[in-house]
PDB file of C-alpha atoms and ligand atoms in Angstrom:
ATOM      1  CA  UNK A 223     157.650 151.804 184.043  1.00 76.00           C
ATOM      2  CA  UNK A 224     157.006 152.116 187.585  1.00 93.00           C
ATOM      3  CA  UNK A 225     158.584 152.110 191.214  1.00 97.00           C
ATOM      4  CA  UNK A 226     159.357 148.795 192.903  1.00 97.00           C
ATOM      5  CA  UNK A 227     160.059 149.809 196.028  1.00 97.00           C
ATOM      6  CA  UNK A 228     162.150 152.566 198.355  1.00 97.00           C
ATOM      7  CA  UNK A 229     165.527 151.675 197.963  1.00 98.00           C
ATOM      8  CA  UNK A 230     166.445 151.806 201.796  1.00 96.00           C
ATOM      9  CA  UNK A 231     164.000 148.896 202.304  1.00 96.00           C
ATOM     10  CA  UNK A 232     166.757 146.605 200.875  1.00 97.00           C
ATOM     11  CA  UNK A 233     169.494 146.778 203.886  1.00 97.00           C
ATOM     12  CA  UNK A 234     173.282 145.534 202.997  1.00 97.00           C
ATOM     13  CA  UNK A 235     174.043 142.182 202.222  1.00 96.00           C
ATOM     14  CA  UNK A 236     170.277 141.361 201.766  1.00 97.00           C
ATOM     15  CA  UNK A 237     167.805 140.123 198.784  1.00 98.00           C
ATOM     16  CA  UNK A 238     164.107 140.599 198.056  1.00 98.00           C
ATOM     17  CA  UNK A 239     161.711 139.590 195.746  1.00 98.00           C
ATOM     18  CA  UNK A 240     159.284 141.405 194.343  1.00 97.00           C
ATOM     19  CA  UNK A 241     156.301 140.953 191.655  1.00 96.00           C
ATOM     20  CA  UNK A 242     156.715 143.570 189.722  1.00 95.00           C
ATOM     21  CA  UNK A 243     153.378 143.036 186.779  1.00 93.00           C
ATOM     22  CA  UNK A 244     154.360 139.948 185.022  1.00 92.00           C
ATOM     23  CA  UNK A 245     157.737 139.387 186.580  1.00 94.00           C
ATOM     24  CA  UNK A 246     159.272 138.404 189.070  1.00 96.00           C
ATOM     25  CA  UNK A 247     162.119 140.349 190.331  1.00 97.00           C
ATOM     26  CA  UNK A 248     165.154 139.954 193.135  1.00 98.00           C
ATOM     27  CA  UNK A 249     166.560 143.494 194.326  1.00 98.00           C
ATOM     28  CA  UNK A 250     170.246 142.379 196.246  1.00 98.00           C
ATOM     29  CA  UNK A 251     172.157 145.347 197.882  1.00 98.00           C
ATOM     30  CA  UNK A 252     176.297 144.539 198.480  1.00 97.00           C
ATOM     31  CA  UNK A 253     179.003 146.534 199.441  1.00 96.00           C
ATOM     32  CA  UNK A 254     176.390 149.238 198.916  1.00 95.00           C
ATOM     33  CA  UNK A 255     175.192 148.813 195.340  1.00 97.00           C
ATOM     34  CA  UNK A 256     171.891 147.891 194.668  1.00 98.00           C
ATOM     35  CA  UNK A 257     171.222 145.510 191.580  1.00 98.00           C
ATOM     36  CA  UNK A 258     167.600 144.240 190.011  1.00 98.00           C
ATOM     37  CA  UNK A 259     168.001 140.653 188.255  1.00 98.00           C
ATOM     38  CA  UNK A 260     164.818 139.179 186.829  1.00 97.00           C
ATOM     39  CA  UNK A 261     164.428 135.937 189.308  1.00 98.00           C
ATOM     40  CA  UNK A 262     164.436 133.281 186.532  1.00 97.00           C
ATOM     41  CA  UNK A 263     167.283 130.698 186.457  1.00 97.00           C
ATOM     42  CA  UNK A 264     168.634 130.388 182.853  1.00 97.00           C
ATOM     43  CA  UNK A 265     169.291 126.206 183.937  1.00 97.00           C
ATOM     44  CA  UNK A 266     165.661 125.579 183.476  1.00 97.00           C
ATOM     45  CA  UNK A 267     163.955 129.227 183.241  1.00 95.00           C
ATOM     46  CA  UNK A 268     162.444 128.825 186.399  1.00 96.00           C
ATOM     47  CA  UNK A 269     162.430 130.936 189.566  1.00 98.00           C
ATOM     48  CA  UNK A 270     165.291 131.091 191.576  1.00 98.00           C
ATOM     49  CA  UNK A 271     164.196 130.566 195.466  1.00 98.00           C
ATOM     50  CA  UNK A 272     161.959 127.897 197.153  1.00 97.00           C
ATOM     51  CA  UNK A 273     161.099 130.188 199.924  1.00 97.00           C
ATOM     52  CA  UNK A 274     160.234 133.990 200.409  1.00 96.00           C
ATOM     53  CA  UNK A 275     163.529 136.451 199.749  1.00 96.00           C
ATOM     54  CA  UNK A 276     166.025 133.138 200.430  1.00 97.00           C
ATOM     55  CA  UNK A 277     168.206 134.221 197.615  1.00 98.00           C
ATOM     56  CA  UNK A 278     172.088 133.426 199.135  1.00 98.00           C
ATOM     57  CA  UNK A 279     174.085 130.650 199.266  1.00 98.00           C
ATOM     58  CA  UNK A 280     175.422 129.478 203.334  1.00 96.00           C
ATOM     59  CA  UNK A 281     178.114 132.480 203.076  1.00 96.00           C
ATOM     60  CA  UNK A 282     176.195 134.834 201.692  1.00 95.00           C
ATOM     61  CA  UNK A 283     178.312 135.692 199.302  1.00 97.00           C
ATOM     62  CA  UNK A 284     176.490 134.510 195.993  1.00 98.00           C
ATOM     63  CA  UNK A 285     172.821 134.420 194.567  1.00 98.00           C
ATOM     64  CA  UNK A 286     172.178 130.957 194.565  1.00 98.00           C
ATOM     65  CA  UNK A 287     169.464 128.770 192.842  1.00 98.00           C
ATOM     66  CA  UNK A 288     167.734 126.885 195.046  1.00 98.00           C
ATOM     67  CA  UNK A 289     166.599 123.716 192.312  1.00 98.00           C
ATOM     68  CA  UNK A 290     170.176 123.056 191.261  1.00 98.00           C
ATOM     69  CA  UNK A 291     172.585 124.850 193.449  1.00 98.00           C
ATOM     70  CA  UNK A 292     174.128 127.514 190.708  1.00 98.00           C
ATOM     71  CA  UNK A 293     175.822 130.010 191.932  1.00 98.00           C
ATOM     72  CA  UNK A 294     175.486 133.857 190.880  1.00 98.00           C
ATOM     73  CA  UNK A 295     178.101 136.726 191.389  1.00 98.00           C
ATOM     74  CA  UNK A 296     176.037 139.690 192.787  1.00 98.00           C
ATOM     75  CA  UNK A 297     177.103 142.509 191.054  1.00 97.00           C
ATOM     76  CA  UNK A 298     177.301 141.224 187.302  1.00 98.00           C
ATOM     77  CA  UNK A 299     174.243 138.112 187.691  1.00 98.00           C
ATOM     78  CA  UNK A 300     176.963 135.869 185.370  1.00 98.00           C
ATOM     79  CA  UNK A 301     176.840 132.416 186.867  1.00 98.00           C
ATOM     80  CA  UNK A 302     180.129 130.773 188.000  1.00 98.00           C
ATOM     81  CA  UNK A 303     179.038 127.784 188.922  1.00 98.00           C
ATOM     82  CA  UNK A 304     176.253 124.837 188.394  1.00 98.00           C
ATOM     83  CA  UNK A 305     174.627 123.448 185.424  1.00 98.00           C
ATOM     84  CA  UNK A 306     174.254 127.265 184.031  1.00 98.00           C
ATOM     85  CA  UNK A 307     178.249 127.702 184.422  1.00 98.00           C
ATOM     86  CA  UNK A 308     178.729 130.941 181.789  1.00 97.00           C
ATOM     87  CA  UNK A 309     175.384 131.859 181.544  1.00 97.00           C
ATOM     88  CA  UNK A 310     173.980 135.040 183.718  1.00 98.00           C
ATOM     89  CA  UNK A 311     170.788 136.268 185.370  1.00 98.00           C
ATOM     90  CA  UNK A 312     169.544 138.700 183.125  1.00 97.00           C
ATOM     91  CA  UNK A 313     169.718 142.413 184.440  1.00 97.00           C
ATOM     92  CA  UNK A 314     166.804 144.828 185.541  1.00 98.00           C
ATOM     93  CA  UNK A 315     167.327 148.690 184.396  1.00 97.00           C
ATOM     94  CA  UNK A 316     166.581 150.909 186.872  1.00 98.00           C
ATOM     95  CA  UNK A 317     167.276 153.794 188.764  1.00 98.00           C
ATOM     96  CA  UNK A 318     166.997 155.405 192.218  1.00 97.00           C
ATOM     97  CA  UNK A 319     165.083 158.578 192.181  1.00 96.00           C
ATOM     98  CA  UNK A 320     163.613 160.407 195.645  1.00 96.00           C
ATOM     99  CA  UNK A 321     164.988 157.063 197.696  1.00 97.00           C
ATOM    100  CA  UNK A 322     162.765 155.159 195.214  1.00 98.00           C
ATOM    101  CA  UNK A 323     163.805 152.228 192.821  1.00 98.00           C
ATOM    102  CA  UNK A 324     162.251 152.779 189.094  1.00 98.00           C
ATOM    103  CA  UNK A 325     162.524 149.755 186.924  1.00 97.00           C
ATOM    104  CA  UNK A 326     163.256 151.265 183.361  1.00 97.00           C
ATOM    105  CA  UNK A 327     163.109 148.064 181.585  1.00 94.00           C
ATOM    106  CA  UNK A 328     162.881 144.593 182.199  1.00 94.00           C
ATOM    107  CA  UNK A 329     164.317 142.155 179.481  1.00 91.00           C
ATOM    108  CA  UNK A 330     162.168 139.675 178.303  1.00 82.00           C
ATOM    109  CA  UNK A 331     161.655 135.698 179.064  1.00 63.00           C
ATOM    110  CA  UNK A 332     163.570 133.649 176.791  1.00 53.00           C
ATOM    111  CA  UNK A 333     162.120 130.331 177.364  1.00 46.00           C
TER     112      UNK A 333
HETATM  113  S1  FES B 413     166.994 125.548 187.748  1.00 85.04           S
HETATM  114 FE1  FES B 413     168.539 126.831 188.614  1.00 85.04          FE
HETATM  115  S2  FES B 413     170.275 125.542 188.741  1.00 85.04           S
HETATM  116 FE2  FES B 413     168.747 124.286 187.813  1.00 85.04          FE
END
């Protein structure tokens, strides 16, 4: 698979999305750490955000769907709150080679 992006494009505490082929992806960076989730809500299987790269809740501390309001934890995707309470946003292998991020596999739609 191919490069997404650089990696320094995606400054602390902030989210992208990207199209990456078929998919649509969200790239979040906190406390350092970079982590890929496929942007598709498990509540419906639709995409997450309304509006370009508005992936947060008001504190910034959680991904947060913008149809019903769940709430993701950044670093593992598993929903803790909302109407997809114990589900989780489904994780984007990739690594970071020469400052770019390489998707390595992209799990596959569900719905
Ligand atoms: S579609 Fe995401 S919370 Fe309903």
């Amino acid at each position: 698979m191919g490069i997404l992006c650089r990696a320094d494009e995606i400054g602390e505490g902030e989210a992208r999305g990207f199209d990456y082929g078929e998919h649509s992806l969200v790239v979040v960076r906190m406390d350092g750490q970079l982590h890929v989730y496929v942007n598709w809500c498990p509540h419906l299987g639709i995409e997450l955000n309304f509006q370009p790269d508005e992936f947060f809740d008001l504190d910034r501390r959680y991904l947060q769907c913008a149809n019903h309001g769940a709430l993701f934890e950044v670093d593992t995707g598993d929903c803790v709150l909302g109407p997809c309470k114990g589900d989780a946003l489904r994780k984007v292998g990739f690594t970071v080679e020469n400052g770019d991020i390489r998707i390595l596999s992209v799990p596959t739609r569900t719905r």
